[in-house]
PDB file of C-alpha atoms in Angstrom:
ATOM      1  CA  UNK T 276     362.249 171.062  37.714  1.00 39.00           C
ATOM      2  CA  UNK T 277     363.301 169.577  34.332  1.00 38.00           C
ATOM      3  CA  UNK T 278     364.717 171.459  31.114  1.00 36.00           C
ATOM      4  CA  UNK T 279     361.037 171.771  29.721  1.00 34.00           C
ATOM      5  CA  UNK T 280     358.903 173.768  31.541  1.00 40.00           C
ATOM      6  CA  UNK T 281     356.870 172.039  34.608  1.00 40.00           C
ATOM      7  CA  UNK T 282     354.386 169.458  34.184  1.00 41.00           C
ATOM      8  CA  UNK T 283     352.196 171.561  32.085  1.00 39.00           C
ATOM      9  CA  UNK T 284     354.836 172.296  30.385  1.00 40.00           C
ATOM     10  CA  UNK T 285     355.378 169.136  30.049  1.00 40.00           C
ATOM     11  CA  UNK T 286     352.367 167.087  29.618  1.00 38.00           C
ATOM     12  CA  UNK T 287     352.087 170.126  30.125  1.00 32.00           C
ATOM     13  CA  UNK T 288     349.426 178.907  32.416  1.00 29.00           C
ATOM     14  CA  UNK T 289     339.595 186.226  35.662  1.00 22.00           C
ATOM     15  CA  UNK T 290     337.109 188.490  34.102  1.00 23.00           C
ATOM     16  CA  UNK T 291     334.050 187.615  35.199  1.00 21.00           C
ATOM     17  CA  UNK T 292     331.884 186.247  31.732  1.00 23.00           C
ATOM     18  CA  UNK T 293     328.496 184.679  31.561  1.00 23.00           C
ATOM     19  CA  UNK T 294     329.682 181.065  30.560  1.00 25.00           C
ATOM     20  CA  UNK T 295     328.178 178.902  27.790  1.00 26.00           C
ATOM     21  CA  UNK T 296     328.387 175.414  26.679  1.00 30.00           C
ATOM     22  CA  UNK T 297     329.646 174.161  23.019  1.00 33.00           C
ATOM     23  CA  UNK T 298     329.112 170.531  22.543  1.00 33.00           C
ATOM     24  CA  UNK T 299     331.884 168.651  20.883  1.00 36.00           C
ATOM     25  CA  UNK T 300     330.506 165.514  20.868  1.00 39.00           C
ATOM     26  CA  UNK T 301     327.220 162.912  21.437  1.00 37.00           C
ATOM     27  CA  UNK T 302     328.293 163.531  25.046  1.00 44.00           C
ATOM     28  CA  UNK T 303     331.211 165.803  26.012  1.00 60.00           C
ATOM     29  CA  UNK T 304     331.734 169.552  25.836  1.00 69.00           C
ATOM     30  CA  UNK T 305     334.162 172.158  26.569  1.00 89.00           C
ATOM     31  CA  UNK T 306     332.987 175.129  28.892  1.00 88.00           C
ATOM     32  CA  UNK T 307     333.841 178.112  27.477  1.00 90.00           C
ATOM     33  CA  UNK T 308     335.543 180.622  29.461  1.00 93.00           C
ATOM     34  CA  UNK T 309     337.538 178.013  31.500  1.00 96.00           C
ATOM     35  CA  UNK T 310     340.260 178.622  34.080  1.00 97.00           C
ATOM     36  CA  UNK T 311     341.941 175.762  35.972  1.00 97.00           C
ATOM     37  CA  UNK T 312     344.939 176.428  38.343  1.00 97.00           C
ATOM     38  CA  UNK T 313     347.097 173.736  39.552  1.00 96.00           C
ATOM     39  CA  UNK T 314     350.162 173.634  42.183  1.00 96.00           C
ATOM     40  CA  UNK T 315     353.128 171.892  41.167  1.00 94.00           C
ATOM     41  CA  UNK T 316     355.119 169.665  43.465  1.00 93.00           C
ATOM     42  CA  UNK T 317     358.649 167.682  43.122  1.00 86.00           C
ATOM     43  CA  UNK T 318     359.058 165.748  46.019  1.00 84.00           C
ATOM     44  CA  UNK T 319     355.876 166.766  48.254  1.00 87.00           C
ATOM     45  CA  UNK T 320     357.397 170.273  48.029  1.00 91.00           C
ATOM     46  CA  UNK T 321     356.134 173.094  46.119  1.00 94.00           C
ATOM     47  CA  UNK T 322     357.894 173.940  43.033  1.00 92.00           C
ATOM     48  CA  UNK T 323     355.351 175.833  41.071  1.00 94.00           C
ATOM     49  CA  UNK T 324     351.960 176.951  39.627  1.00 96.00           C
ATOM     50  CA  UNK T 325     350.032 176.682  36.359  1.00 95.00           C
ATOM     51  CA  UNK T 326     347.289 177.924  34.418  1.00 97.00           C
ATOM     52  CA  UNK T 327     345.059 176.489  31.984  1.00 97.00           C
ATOM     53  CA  UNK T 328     342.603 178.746  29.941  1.00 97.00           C
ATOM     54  CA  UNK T 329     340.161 178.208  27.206  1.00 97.00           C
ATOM     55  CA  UNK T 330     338.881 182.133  25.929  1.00 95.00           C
ATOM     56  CA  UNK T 331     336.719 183.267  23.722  1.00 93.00           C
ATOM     57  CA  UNK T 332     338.371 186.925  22.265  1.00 83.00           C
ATOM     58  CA  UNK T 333     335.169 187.324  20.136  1.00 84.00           C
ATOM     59  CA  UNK T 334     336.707 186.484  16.639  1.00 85.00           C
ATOM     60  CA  UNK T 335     339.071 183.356  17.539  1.00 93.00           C
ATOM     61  CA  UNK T 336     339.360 181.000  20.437  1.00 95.00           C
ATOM     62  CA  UNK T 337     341.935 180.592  22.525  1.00 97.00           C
ATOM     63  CA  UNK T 338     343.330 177.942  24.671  1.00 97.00           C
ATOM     64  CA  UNK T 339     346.568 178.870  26.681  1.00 97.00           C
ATOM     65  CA  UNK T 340     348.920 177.198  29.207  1.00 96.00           C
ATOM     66  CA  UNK T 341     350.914 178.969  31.816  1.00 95.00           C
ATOM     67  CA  UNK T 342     353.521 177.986  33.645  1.00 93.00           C
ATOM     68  CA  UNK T 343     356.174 179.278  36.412  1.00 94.00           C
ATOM     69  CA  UNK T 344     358.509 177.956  39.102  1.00 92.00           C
ATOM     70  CA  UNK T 345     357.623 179.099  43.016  1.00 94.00           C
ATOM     71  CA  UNK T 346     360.342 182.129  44.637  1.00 93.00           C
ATOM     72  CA  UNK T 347     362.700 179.917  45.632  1.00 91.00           C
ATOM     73  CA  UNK T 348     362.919 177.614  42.546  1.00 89.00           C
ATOM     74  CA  UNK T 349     363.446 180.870  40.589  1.00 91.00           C
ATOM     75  CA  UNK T 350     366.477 181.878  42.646  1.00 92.00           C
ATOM     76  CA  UNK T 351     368.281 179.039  40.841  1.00 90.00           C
ATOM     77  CA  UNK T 352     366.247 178.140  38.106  1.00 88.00           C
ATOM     78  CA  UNK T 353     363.227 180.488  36.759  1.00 91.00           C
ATOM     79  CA  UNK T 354     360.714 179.187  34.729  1.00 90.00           C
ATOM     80  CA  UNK T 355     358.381 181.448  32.904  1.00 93.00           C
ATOM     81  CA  UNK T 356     356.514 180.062  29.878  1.00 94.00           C
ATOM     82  CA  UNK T 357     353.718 180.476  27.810  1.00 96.00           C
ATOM     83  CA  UNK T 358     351.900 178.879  25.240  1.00 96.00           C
ATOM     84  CA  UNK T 359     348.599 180.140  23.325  1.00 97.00           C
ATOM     85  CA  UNK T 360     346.809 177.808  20.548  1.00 98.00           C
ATOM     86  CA  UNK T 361     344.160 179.615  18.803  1.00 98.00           C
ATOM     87  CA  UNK T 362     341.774 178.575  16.719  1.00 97.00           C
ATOM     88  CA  UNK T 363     338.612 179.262  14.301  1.00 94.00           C
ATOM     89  CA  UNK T 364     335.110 179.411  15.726  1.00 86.00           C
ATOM     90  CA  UNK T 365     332.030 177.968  13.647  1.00 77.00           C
ATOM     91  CA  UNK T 366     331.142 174.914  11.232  1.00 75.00           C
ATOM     92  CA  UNK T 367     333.816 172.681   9.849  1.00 85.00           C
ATOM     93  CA  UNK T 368     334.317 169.169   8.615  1.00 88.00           C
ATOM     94  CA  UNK T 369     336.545 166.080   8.922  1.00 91.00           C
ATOM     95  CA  UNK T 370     338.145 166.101  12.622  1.00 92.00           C
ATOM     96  CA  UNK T 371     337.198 169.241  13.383  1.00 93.00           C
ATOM     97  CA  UNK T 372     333.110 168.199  12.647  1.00 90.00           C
ATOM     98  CA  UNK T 373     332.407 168.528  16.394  1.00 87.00           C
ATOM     99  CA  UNK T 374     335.278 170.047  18.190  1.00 93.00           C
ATOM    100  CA  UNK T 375     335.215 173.817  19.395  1.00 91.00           C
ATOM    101  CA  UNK T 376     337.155 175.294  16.187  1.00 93.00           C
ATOM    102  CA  UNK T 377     340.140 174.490  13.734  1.00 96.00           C
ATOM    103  CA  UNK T 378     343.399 175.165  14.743  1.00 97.00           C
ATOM    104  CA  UNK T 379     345.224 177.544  12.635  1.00 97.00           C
ATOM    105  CA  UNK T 380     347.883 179.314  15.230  1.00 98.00           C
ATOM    106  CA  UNK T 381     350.326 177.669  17.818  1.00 97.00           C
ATOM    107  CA  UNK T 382     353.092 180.347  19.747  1.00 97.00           C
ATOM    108  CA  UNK T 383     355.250 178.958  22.230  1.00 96.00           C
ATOM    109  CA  UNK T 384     357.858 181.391  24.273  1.00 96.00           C
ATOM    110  CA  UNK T 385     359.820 179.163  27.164  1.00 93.00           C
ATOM    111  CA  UNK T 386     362.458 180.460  29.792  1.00 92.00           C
ATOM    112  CA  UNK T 387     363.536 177.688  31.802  1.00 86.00           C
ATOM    113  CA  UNK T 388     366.760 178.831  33.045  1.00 89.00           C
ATOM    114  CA  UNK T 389     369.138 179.623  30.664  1.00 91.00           C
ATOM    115  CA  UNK T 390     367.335 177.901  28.223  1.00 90.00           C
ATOM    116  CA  UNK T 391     364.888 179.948  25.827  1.00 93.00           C
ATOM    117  CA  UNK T 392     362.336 178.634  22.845  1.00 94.00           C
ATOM    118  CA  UNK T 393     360.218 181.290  20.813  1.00 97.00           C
ATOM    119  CA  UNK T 394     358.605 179.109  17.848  1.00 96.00           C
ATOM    120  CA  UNK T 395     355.496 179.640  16.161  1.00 98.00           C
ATOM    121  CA  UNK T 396     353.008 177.523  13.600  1.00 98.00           C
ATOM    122  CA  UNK T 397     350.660 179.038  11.041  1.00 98.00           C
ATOM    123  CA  UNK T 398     348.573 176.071  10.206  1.00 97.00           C
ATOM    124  CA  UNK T 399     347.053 176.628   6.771  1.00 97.00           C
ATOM    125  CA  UNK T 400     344.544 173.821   7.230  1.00 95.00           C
ATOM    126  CA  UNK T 401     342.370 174.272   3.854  1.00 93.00           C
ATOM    127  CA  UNK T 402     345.936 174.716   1.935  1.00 95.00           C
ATOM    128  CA  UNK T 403     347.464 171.419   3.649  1.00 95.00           C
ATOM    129  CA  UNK T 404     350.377 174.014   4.679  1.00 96.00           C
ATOM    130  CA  UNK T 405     352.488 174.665   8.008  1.00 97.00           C
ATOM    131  CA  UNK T 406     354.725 177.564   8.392  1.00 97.00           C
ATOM    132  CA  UNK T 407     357.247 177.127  10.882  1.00 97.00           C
ATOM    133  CA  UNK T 408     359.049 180.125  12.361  1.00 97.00           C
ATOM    134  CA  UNK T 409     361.932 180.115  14.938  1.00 97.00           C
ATOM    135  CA  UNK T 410     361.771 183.787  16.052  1.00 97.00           C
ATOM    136  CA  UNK T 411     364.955 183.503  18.262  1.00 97.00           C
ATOM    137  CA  UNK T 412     367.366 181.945  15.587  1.00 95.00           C
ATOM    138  CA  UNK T 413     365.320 184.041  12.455  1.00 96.00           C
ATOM    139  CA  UNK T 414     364.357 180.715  10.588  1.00 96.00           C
ATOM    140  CA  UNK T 415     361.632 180.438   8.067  1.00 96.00           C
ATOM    141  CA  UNK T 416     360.038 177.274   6.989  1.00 95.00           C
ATOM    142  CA  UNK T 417     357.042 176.267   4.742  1.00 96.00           C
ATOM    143  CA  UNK T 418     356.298 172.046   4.330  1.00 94.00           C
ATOM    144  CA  UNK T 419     352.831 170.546   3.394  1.00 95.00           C
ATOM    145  CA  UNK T 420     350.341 168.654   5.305  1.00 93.00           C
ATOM    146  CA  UNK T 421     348.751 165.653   4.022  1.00 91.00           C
ATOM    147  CA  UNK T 422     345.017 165.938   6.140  1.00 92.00           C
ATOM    148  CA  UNK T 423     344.044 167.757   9.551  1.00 95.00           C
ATOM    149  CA  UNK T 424     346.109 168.222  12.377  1.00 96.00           C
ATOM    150  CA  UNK T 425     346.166 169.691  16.110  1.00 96.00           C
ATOM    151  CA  UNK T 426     348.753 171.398  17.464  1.00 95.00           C
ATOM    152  CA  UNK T 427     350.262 169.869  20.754  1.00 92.00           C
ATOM    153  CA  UNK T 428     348.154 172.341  23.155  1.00 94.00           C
ATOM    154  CA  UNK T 429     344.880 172.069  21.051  1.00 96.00           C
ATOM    155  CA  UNK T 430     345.190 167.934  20.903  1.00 94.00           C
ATOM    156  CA  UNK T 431     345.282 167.995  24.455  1.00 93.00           C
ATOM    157  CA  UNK T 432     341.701 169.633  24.331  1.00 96.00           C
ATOM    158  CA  UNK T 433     340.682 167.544  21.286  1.00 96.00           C
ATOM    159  CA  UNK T 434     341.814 164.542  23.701  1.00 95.00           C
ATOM    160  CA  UNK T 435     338.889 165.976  26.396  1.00 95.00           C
ATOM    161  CA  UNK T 436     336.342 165.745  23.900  1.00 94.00           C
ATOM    162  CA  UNK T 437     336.523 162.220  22.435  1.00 93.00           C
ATOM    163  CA  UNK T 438     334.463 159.433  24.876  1.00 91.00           C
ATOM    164  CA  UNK T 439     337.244 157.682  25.748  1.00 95.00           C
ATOM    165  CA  UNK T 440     336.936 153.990  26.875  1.00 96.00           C
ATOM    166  CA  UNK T 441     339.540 151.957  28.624  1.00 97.00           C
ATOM    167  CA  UNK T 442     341.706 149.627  26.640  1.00 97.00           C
ATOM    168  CA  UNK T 443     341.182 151.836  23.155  1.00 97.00           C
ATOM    169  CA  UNK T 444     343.521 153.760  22.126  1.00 96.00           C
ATOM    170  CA  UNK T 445     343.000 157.037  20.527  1.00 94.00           C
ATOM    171  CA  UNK T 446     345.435 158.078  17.379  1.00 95.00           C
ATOM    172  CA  UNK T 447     345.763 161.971  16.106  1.00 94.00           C
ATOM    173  CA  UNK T 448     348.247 163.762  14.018  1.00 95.00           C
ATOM    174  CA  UNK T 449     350.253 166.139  16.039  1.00 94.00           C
ATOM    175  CA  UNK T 450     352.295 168.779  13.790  1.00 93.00           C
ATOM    176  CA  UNK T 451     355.008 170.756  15.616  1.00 90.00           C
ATOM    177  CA  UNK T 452     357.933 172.534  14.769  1.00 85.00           C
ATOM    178  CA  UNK T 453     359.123 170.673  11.130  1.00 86.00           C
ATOM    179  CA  UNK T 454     357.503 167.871  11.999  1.00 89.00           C
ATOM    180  CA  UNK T 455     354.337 165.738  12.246  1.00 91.00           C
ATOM    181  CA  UNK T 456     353.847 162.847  14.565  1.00 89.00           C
ATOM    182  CA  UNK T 457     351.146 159.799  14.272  1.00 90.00           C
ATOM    183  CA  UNK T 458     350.214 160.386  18.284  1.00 91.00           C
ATOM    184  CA  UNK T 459     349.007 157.204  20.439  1.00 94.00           C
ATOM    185  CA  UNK T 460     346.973 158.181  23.313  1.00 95.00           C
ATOM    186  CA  UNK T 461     346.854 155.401  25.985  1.00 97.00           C
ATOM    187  CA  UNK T 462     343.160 154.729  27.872  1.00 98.00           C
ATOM    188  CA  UNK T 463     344.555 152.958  30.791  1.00 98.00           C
ATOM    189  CA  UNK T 464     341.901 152.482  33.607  1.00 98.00           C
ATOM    190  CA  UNK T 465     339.648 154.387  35.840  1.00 98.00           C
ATOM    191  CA  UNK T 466     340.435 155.241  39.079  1.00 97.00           C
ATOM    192  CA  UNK T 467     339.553 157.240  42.373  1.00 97.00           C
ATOM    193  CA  UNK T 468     341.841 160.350  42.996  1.00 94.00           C
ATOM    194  CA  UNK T 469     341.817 162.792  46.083  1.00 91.00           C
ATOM    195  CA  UNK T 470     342.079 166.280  44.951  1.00 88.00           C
ATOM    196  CA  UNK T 471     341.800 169.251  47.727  1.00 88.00           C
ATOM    197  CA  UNK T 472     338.057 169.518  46.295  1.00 82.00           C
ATOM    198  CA  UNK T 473     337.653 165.758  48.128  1.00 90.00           C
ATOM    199  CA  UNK T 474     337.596 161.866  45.732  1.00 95.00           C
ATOM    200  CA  UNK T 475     337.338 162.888  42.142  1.00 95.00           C
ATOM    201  CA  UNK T 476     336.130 159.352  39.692  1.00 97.00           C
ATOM    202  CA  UNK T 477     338.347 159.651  36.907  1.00 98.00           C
ATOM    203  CA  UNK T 478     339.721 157.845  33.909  1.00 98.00           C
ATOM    204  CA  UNK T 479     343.680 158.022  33.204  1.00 98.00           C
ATOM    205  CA  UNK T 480     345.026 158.718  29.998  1.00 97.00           C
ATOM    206  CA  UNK T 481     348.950 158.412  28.890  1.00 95.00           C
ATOM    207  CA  UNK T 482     349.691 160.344  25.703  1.00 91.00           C
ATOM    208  CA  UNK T 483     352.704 159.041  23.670  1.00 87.00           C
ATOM    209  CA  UNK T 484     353.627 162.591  22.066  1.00 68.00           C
ATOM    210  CA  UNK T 485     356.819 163.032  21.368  1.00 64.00           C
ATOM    211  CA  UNK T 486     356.049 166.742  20.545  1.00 56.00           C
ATOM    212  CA  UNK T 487     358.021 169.636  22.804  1.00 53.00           C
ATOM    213  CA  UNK T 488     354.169 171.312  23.357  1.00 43.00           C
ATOM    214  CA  UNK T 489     352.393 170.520  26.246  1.00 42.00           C
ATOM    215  CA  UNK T 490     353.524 167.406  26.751  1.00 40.00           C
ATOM    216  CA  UNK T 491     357.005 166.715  26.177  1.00 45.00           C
ATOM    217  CA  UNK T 492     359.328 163.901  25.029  1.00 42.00           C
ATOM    218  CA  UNK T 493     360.831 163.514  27.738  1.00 53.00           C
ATOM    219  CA  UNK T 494     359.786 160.960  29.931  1.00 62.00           C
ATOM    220  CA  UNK T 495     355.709 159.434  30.264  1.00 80.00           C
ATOM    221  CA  UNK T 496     353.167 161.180  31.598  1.00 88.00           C
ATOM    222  CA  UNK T 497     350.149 160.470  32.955  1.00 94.00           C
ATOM    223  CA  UNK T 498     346.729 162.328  33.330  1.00 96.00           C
ATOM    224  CA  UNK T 499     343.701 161.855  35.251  1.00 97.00           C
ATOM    225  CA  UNK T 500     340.443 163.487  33.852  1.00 97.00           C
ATOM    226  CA  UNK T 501     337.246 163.472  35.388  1.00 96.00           C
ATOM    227  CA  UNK T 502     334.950 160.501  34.542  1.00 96.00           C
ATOM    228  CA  UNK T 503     332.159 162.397  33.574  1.00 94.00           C
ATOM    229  CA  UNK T 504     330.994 164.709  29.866  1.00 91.00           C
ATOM    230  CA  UNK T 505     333.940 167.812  31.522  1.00 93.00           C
ATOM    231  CA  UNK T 506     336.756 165.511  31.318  1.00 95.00           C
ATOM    232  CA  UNK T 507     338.387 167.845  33.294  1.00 96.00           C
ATOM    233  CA  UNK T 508     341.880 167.257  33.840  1.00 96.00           C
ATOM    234  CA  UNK T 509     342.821 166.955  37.738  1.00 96.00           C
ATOM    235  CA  UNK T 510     345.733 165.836  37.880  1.00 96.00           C
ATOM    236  CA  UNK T 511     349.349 165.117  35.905  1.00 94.00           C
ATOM    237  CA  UNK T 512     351.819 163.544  36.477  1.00 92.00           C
ATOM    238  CA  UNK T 513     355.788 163.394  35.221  1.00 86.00           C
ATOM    239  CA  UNK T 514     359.212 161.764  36.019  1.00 76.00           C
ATOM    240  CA  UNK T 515     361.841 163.883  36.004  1.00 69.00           C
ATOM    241  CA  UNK T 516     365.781 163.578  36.284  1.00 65.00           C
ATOM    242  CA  UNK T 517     365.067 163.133  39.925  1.00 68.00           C
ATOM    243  CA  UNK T 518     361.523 161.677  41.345  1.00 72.00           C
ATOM    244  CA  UNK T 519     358.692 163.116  39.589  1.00 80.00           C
ATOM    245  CA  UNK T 520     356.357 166.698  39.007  1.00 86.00           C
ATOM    246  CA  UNK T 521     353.222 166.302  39.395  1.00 92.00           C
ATOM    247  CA  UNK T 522     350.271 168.900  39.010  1.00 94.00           C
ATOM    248  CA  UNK T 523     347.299 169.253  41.279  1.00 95.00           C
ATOM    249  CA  UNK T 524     344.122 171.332  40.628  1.00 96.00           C
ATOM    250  CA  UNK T 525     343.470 173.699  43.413  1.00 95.00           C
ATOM    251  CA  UNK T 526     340.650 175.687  42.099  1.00 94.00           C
ATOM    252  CA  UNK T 527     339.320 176.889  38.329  1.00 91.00           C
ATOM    253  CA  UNK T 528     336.136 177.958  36.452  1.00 87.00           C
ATOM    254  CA  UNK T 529     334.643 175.601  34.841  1.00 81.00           C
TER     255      UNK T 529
END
């Protein structure tokens, strides 16, 4: 395990409801509820699991990444983390035109040993304003935006609805903590993967964020979504210190 927390962590955490559909795009959507659980692995061993959710609370949406480190990882090094982007429902403009909402929220609370994080954006989107709070070290912060951004959870979503073809990049702007970063999103190539559900077409992506959200700055990562309008993500993949973490879907609904 590495000082951020697991490959969801670092990329990169069920009622039953009647699923529906939103389409984002000429031709990709989001489902909406979605669960997808994934096992984590350093070195062919298990170190982990991890949750991805997109949920619908009535008034908001939500999308939120779990992760947390297997019994005998936490005997020396417990990871328990969680981080929830929520969002606006209903018409918009610019960016936002066909994506699922507008991103207005962003809490992420990390234990990864000894180390802790408890930060928080309010995104004031129609104000071009981002309040930053630190929770653990009681700091306050208020800068200005100069257009739309995504959060670093919600831009992974964003990411899922663009049609994505190989060799073209795709550029966002990524605000977190004080900071906003002009993000490069790699199309590399498609390939076959074997999941435990059997070969999975997909098309590999390498986001450049240098964010500490769901994907860290620390190190590349790589992440294979299905070729097809879901783009569901079904597997990651990180270096760490030692080897490499990489994230496996096991099962989900979606």
């Amino acid at each position: 395990m590495s000082k951020y927390h697991s490959i969801i962590g670092k990329a990169i955490g069920i009622a039953t409801v009647a699923a529906f559909v939103l389409t984002v795009s000429a031709s990709h959507a989001l489902t909406v509820p979605e669960v997808l659980r994934y096992d984590l692995t350093w070195g062919g061993i298990k170190a982990g699991e991890a949750v991805l959710e997109i949920k619908n609370s009535g008034t908001a949406l939500q999308f939120i990444s779990k992760a947390s480190s297997a019994g005998w990882v936490s005997l020396f090094y417990k990871v328990d983390d969680l981080v929830v982007s929520t969002l606006t429902q209903g018409p918009s403009a610019g960016i936002f035109k066909h994506f699922v909402g507008v991103p207005y929220n962003y809490r992420i609370r990390l234990r990864e040993g000894r180390y802790r994080r408890d930060k928080e954006l309010i995104i004031d989107q129609s104000a071009k304003k981002v309040t930053y709070i630190n929770h653990l070290d009681k700091e306050k912060r208020q800068y200005s935006l100069k257009g739309q951004v995504l959060d670093p959870l919600s831009s992974f979503y964003y990411i899922r609805t663009l049609p994505l073809e190989v060799g073209k990049p795709v550029y966002i702007d990524v605000v977190d903590s004080k900071k906003i970063y002009k993000t490069e999103i790699q199309v590399l190539r498609k390939e076959v993967v074997e999941t435990p559900a059997g070969a999975v077409n997909t098309i590999l992506i390498k986001p450049l964020i240098k964010s500490e959200g769901t994907f860290s700055r620390r190190g590349d990562i790589l992440i294979w979504l299905t070729d097809d309008k879901r783009r569901i993500p079904v597997m990651l993949k990180t270096k760490v210190a030692v080897g490499s973490v990489k994230a496996v879907l096991i099962s989900g609904h979606y």
